[in-house]
XYZ file of C-alpha atoms in Angstrom:
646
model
C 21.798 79.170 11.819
C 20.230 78.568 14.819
C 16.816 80.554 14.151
C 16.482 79.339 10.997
C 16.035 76.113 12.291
C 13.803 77.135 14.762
C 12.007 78.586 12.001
C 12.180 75.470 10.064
C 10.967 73.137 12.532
C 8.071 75.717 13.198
C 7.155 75.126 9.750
C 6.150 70.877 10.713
C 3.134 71.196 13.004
C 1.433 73.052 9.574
C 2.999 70.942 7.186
C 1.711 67.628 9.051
C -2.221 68.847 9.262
C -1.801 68.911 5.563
C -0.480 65.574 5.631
C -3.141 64.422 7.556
C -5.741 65.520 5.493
C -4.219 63.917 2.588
C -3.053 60.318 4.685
C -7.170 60.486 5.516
C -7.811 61.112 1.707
C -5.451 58.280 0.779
C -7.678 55.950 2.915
C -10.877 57.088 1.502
C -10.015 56.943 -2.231
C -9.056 53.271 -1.093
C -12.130 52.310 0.400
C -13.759 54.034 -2.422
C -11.654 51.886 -5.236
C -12.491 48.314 -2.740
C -15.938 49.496 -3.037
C -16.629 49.801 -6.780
C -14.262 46.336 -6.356
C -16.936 44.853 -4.483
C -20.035 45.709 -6.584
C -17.946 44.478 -9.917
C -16.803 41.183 -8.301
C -20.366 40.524 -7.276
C -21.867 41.367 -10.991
C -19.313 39.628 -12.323
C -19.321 36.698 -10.135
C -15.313 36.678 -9.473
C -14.416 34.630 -6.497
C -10.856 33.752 -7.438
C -10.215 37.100 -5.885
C -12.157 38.191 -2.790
C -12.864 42.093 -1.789
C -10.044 41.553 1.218
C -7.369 40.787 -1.020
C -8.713 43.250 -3.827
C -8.095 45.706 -0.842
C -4.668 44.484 -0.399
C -3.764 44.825 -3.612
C -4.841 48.513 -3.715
C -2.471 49.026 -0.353
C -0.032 47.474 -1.769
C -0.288 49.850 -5.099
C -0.771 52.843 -2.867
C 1.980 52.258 -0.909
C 4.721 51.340 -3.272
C 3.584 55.089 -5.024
C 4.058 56.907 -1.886
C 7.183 55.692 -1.017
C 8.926 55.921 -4.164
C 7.210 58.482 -5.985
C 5.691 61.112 -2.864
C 8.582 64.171 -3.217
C 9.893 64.206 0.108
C 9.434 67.645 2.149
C 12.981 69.778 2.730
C 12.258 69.306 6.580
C 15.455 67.708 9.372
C 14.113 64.511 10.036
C 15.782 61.548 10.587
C 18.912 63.167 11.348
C 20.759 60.871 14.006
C 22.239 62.678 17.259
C 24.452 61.055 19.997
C 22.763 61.295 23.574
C 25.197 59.883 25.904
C 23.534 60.982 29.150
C 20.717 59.075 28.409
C 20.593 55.708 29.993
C 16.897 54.657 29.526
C 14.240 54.893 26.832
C 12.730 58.450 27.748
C 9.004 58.074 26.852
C 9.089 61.901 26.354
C 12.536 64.010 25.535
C 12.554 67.643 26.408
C 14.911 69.343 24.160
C 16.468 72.449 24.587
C 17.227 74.588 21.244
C 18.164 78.271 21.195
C 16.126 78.473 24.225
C 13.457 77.282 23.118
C 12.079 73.882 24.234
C 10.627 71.046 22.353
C 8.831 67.903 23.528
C 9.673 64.902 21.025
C 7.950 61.477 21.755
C 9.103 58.030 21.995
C 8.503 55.895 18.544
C 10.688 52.524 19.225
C 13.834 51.465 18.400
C 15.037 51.195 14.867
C 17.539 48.862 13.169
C 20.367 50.190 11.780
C 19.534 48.832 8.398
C 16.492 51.356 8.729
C 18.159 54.476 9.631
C 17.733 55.348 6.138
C 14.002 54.675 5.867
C 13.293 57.520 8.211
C 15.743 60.183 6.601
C 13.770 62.673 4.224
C 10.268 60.997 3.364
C 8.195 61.969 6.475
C 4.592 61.256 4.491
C 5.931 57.713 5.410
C 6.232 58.029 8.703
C 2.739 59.823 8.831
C 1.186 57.144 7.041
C 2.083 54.774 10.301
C -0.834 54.421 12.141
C -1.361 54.304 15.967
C -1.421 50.872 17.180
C -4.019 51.510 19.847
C -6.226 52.843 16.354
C -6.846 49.415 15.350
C -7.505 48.162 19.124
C -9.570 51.011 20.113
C -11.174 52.036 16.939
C -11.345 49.350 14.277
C -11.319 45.911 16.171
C -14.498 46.526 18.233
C -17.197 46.835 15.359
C -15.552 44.074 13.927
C -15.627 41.862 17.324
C -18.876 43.182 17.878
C -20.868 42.575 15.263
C -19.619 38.792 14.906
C -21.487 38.239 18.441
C -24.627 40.498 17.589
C -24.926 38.118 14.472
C -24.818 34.722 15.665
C -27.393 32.562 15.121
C -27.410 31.204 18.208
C -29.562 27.579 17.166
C -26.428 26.038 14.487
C -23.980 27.636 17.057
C -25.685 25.447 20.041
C -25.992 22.396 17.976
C -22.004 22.473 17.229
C -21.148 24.393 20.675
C -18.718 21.293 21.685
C -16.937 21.371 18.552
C -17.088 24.857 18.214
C -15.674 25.338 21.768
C -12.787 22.275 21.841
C -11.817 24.243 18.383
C -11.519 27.365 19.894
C -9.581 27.054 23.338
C -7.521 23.649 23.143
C -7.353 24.301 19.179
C -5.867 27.588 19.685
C -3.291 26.473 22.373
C -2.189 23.335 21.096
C -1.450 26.096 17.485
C 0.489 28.390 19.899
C 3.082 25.574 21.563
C 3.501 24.455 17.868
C 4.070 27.214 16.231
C 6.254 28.474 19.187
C 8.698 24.852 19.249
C 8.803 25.132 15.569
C 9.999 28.646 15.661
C 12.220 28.154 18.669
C 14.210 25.426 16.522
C 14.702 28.000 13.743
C 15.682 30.268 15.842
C 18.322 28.227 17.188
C 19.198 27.814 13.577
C 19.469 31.834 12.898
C 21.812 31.839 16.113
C 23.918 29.093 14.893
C 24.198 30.827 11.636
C 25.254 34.651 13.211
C 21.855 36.066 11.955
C 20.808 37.016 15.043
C 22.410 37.206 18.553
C 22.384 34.617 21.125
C 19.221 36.169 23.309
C 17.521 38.494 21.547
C 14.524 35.872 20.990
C 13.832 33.518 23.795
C 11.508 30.835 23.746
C 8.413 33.048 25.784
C 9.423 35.504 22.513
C 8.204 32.353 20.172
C 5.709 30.888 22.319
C 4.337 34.838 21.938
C 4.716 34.724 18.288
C 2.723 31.183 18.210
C 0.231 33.021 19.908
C -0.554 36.047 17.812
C -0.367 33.340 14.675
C -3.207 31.023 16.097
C -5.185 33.779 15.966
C -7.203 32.819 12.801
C -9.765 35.165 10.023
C -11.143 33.158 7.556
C -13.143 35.945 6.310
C -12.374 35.412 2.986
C -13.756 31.352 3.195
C -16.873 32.679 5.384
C -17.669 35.109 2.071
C -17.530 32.551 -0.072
C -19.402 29.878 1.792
C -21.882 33.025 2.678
C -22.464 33.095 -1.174
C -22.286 29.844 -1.982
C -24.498 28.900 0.948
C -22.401 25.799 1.736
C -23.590 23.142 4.335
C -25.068 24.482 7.227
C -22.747 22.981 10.457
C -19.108 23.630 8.489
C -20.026 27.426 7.989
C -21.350 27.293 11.433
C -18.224 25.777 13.248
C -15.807 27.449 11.155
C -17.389 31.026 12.014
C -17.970 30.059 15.606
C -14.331 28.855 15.815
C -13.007 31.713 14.351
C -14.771 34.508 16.286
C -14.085 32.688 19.742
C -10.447 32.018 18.597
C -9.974 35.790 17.796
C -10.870 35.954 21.526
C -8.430 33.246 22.764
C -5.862 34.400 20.784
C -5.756 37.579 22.556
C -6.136 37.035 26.161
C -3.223 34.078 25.581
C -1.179 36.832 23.992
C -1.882 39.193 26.671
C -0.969 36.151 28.916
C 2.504 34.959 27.351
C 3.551 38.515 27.110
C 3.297 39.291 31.163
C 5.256 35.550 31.615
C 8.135 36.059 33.472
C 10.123 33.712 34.992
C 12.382 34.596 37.455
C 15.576 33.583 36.214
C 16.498 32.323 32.571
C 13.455 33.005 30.252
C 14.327 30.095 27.976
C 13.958 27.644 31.111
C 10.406 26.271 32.488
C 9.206 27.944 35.757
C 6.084 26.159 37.043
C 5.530 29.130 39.366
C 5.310 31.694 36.282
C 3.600 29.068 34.290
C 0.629 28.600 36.802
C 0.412 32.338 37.349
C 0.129 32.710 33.349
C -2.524 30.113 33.538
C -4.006 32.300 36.445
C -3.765 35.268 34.479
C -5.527 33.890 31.252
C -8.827 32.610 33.241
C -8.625 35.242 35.100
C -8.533 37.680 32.763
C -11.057 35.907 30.153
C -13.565 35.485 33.013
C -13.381 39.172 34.033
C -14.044 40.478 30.397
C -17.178 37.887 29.945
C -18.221 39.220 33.280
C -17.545 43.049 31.919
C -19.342 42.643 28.379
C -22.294 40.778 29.703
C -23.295 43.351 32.321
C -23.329 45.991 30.508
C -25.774 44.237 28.042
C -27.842 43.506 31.111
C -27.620 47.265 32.525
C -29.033 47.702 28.286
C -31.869 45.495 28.563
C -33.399 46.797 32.280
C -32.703 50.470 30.208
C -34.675 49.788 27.198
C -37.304 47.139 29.329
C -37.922 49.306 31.725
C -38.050 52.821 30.303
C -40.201 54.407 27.347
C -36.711 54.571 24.929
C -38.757 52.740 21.978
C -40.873 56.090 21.290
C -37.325 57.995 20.273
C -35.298 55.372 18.337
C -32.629 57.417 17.546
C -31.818 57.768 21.420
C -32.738 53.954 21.647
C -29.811 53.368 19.388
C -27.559 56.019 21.336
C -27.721 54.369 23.716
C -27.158 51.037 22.441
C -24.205 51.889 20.995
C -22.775 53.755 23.502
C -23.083 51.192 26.402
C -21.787 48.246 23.828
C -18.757 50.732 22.983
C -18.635 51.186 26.996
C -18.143 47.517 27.670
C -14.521 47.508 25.668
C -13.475 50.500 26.886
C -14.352 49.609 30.246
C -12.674 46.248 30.426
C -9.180 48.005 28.780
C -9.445 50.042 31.573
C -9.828 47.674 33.904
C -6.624 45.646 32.349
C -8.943 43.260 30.965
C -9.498 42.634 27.490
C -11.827 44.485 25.807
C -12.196 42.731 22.624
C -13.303 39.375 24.559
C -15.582 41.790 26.762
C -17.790 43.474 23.262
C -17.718 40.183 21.815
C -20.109 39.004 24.664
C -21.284 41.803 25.036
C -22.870 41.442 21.930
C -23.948 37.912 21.742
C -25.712 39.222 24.977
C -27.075 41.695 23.841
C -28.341 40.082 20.499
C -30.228 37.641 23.101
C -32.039 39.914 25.685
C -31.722 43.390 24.568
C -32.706 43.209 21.068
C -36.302 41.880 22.177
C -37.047 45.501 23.857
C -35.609 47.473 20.562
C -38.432 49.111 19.010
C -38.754 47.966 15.529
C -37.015 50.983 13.313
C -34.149 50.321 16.531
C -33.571 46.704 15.522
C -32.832 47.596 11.808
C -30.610 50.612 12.868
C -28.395 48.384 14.780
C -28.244 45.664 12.636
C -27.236 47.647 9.758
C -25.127 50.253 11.446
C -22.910 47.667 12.878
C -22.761 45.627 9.717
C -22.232 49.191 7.982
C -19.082 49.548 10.555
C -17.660 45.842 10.448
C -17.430 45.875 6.832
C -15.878 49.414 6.339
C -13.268 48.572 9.422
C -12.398 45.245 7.792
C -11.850 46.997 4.557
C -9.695 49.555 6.435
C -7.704 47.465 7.509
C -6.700 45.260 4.788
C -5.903 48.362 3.032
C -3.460 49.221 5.023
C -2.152 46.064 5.368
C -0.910 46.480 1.928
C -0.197 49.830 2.593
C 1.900 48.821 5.596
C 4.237 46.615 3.479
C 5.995 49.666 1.873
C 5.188 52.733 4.477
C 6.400 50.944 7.325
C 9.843 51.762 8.191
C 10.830 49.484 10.760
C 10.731 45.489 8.579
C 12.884 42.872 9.219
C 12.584 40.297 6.779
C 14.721 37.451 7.709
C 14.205 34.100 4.903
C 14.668 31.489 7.367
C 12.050 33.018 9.616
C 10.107 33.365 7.388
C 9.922 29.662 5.868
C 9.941 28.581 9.880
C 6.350 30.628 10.160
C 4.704 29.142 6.929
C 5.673 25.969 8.335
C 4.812 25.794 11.424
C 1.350 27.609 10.594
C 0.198 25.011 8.483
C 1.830 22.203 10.740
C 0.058 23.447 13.648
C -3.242 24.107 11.601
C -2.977 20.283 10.854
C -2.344 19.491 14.628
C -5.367 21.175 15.695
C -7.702 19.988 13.301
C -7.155 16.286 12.686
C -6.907 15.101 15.840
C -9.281 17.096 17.907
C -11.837 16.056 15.175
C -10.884 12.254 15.690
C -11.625 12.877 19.617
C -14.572 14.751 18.883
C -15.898 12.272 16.486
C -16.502 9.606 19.023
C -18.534 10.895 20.669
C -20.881 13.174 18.399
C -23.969 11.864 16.408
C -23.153 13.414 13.808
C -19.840 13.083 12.666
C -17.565 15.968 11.083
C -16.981 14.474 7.719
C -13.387 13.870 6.049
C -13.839 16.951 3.232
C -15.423 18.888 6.212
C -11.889 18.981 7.998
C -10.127 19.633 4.700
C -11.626 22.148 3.887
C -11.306 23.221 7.419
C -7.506 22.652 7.159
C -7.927 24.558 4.577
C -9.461 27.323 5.707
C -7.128 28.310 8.770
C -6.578 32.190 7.066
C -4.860 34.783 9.308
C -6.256 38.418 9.023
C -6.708 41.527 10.959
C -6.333 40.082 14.349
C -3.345 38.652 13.678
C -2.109 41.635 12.344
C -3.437 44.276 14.742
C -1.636 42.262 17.687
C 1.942 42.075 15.767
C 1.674 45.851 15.289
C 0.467 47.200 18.632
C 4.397 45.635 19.574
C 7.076 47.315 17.108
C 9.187 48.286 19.714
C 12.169 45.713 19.474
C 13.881 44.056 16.609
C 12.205 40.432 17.408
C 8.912 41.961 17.262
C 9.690 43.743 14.373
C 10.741 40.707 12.581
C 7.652 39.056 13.587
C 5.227 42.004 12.512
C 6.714 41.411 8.682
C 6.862 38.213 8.826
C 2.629 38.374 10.123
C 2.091 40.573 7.045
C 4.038 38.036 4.704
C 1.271 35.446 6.209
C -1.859 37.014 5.750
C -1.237 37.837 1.910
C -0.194 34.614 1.238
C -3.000 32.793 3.201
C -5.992 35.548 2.068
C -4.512 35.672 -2.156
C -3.929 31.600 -2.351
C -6.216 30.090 0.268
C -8.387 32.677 -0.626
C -8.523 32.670 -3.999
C -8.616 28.655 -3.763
C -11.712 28.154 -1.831
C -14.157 27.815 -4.935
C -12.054 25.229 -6.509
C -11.053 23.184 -3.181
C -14.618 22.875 -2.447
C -15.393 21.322 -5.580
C -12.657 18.935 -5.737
C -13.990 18.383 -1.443
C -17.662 17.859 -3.246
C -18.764 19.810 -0.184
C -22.743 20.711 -0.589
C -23.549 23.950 -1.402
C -27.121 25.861 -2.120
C -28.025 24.313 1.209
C -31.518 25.875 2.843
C -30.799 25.905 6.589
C -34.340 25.878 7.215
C -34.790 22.329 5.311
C -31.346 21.102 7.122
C -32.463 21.637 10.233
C -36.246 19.996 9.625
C -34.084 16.964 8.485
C -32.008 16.537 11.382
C -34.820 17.081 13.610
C -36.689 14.491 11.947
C -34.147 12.060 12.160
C -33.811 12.344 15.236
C -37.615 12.086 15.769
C -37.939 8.966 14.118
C -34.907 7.373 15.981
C -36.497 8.228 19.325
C -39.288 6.905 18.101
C -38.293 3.673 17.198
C -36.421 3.092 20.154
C -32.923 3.394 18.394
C -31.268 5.408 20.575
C -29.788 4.318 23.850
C -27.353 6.671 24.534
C -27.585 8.397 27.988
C -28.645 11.911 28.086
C -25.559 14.157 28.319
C -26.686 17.531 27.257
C -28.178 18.103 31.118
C -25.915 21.043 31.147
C -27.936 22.726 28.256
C -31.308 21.635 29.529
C -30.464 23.433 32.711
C -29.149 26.585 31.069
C -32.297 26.697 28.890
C -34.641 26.251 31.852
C -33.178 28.875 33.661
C -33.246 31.279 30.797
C -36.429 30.998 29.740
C -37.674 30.944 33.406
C -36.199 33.805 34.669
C -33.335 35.782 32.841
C -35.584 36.415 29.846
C -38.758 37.394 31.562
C -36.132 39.769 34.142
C -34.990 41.493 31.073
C -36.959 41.171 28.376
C -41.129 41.558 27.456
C -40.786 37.882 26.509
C -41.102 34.728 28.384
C -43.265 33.185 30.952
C -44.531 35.742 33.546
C -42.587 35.713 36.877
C -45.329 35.563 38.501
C -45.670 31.695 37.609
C -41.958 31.003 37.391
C -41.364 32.418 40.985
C -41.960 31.511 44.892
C -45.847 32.872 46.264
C -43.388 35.097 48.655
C -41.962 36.866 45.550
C -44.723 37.897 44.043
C -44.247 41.489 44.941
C -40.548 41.188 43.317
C -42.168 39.200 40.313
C -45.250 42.002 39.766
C -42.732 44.083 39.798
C -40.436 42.891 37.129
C -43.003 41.438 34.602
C -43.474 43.385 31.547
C -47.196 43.350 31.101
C -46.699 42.315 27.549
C -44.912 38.489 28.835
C -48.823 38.267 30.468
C -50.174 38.388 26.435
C -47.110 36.592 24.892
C -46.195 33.828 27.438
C -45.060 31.597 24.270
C -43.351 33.552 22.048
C -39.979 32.466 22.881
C -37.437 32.154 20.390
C -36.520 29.077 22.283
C -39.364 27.353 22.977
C -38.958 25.791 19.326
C -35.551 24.391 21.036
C -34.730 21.072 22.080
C -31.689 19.137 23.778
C -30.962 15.578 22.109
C -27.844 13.622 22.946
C -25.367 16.536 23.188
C -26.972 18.250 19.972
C -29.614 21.365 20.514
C -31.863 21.200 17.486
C -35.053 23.011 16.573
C -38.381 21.688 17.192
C -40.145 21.960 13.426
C -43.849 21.214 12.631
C -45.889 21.396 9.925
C -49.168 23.414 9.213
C -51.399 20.143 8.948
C -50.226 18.652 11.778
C -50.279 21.786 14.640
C -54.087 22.694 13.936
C -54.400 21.216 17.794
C -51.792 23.585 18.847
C -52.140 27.167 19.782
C -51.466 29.552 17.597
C -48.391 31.145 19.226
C -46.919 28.319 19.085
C -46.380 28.167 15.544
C -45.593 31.764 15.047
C -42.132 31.740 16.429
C -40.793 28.238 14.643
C -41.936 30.098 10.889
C -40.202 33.453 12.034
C -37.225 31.465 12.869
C -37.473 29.250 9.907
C -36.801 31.867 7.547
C -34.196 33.403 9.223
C -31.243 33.255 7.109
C -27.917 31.677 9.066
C -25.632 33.458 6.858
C -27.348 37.289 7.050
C -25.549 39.656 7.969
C -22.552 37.847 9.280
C -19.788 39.129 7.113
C -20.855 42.698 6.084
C -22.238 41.584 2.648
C -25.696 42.374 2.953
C -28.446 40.433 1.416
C -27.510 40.226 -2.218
C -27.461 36.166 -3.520
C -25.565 34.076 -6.104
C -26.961 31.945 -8.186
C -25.226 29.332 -9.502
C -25.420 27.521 -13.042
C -25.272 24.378 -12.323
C -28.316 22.095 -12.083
C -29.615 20.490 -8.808
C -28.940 16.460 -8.376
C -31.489 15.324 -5.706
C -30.429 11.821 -3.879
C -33.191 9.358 -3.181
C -33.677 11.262 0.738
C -34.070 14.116 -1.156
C -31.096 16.043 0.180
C -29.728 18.571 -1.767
C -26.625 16.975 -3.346
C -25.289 20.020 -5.359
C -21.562 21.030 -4.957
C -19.735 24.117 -5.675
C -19.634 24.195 -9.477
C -16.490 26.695 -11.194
């Protein structure tokens, strides 16, 4: 008896490489199906469902067929054994069978309402990813390529809004979410659901946290298409790709809280060294991700890379994959660190990328956002039925739906009421609907509930995350098109005309004297000074030559560090078009007629940058455009008046 089960369990290492192969092929048929998705939504113009949820829909399908129709394999698993001399969660268990000794790792605890799940069906317990995967793996293209495509002039002229939204937005979401949920909990305990301590108030406040983590990447595609007004695309992406960010390190954060007696009660010591730990840690990472896009830019600045472009983007991608894993290692947080890492290096580095290097990169890491994304909305579906450790509790899950939308209201209405007073241009009523709207959850959410599985509280909140996102990405989703014509939100909007508009509003009002407001965007002036001064000539081509920018004793230094191209292209700056009025930064537009005085490099940049797109490339959609069939309505300024027509 006993060799034939040594025989049998010999048989598992062979029968799970076949399993692999076919969990891998599961995946790929998947992304295959989301693809052909994609191209029929797009010819068909379908926007009631977007690719995300398509994906989800095809996990969901996948899953439901593995786990009720895969044959499961005659193998022993599952089989529960007493261990009474353990007294700790080994991470590693030697076990000793006929003499012969096998090493079996640590998965988690499981419920005793799942003891079942993991009898008999072990494709199922093979289709349960790593955690780290998505941390490691998927997240950074994702993070990554949301910084390397920012258009960094509509992200400056909302960076206020953009930045309350992000950090206050995204806390004053997490203590709402958390007192909500500590109230139901209190409920669940009253009601015998759960015992009295196995959720404490840090374990809501830690739920709130992973929840104010929002993905509105189903909105963003649809405003991408639609090309809705200029500033609400911008400040909804901006706040959603620094809130990813915030979301983390405050998760990170909460979870090290410990107070050092009752966990339910407030310790101002623990509380301060959270705080400590969050600025500390979100500091560090910026620090991280931005020098190794400044160790890039000396690399490709000051070294012939540009002739070989397929080592120029080697190493590119190597040092930006570098900066995460060097901040994780550092117990920092990598995903804040590659998100700066490449905003950086979209700002300095990509001026010293050779030509055919500056498409690569582009479209590589649009190539890998959009097939991580993908990934992992697929097996968020997936997850739903393969996953063997849910808890799905009702009144837990009515106190998250809730307290997400009660907190998305918190965040939005008020800090737009503050922010209102003192901005030129105010955020419009229908803009913070449709913001309201808008608050999605997605993979971030998702990736932090499942790196945590290991207790029943966290497993209750991983299923009720997953509950979240399909609900938010299949209604909100799917509601976008029809909430923005009912908003009458703009749409078809040119970012090049919006921002000749503003500018020349402003112009005139300078003009005429109608402005008295004190200068308060000193902070920007100085930043932009600097930058242009001496970070971008230090480590770029472009810029000003040191030489004139620097002391007479530095000269040496400054011959030194001058590309002799910044000698023939002192003005062609992508922000010498830029300008700082009242707390806005807004480009600098001319027309042909009127710069025949100017030099000629000065107009060169301000075209280039005027037909930049603001929505290419930011959501892994490439360049293809909707039309729609409805008819433009000028107003007498001649703004563009159109709205999103079903």
């Amino acid at each position: 008896m006993g060799a034939e089960k040594v025989q049998k369990a010999s048989t598992v290492p062979k029968l799970f490489q076949h399993q692999g192969a076919l969990e891998l092929l599961v995946f790929n048929f998947l992304l295959i199906l989301t693809i052909m998705t994609i191209w029929l939504f797009k010819n068909r113009r379908v926007r009631f469902l977007h690719e995300t949820g398509g994906a989800m829909v095809y996990g969901l399908v996948m899953g439901l067929i593995i786990r009720y129709a895969v044959k499961s394999y005659d193998v022993d698993s599952g089989s529960v054994y007493g261990c009474d001399q353990l007294k700790s969660n080994a991470p590693v268990l030697l076990i000793n069978v006929t003499d012969h000794v096998y090493a079996y790792e640590y998965r988690g605890e499981v419920s005793k309402h799942n003891v079942n799940n993991h009898q008999g069906n072990s494709m199922l317990q093979k289709m349960t990813f790593d955690p780290e995967v998505f941390f490691n793996v998927l997240l950074p293209p994702i993070i990554f390529h949301a910084g390397y495509s920012l258009k960094k002039r509509h992200f400056f002229r909302n960076l206020g809004s953009i930045l309350t939204y992000a950090f206050l937005g995204t806390a004053i979401s997490c203590i709402v979410i958390g007192l909500i949920m500590y109230g139901f909990v209190k409920a669940m305990t009253q009601l015998g659901q759960i015992q009295k301590g196995d959720f404490h108030f840090t374990d809501c406040l830690f739920f709130g946290s992973l929840m104010s983590a929002t993905d509105p990447v189903t909105v963003l595609a649809i405003f991408h298409e639609l090309h809705v007004d200029t500033d609400l695309y911008t400040m909804l992406f901006g706040e959603s790709v620094l809130n990813d960010a915030v979301a983390i390190v405050l998760t990170y954060s909460i979870s090290i809280y410990s107070p050092k007696e009752n966990p339910n009660v407030f310790d101002a010591a623990a509380f301060f060294q959270c705080v400590g730990n969050f600025l500390g840690i979100f500091a560090g990472s910026f620090a991280m991700g931005s020098a190794f896009s400044v160790v890039t830019a000396l690399l490709t600045k000051f070294t012939k890379l540009c002739e070989f472009p397929m080592l120029e983007t080697g190493l590119f991608f190597l040092l930006s994959w570098s900066a995460f894993l060097s901040a994780e290692a550092a117990g920092l947080t990598g995903i804040v660190a590659v998100l700066f890492c490449g905003v950086t290096q979209a700002h300095y580095t990509y001026n010293n990328l050779s030509d055919e290097s500056r498409l690569r990169t582009k479209q590589l890491f649009e190539f890998m956002n959009f097939l991580a994304e993908n990934f992992i909305f697929c097996y968020m579906g997936l997850a739903l039925f393969t996953f063997q450790n849910h808890m799905f509790n009702a009144l837990f899950i009515c106190g998250a739906f809730i307290s997400v939308f009660v907190a998305r209201a918190c965040n939005i209405y008020p800090l737009t009421f503050f922010l209102n007073l003192g901005r030129r241009k105010k955020i419009p009523r229908n803009f913070q609907h449709i913001m309201m709207f808008s608050g999605l959850r997605g993979a971030i959410a998702f990736a932090l509930a499942i790196r945590d599985t290991d207790s029943q509280p966290k497993q209750m909140m991983f299923t009720t995350t997953l509950l979240v996102v399909f609900f938010t990405v299949w209604i909100f989703g799917g509601g976008t098109t029809p909430m923005l014509t009912w908003l009458q939100i703009r749409v078809d909007v040119d970012p090049d005309q919006d921002l000749k508009e503003i500018a020349g509003n402003q112009s005139t009002e300078n003009q005429n004297g109608s402005s008295t407001k004190a200068e308060s965007a000193w902070l920007f002036r100085m930043w932009y000074g600097f930058d242009h001064k001496y970070l971008k000539p230090i480590l770029t081509h472009s810029g000003p030559p040191l030489t004139s920018t620097l002391p007479e004793w530095c000269s040496p230094i400054a011959r030194l560090l001058t590309s002799p191209k910044a000698y023939g292209e002192k003005l062609k700056d992508d922000d010498m078009d830029c300008i700082v009025n009242h707390d806005e930064l807004t480009t600098s537009y001319e027309e042909p007629t009127s710069t025949a005085s100017q030099p000629r490099e000065m107009s060169i940049p301000a075209q280039r940058e005027g037909r930049e797109n603001v929505y290419e490339g930011d959501l892994g959609l490439g360049s293809y455009d909707f039309s729609l069939d409805n008819t433009s309505h000028m107003s007498p300024l001649g703004t563009d008046d159109r709205t999103a027509h079903v």
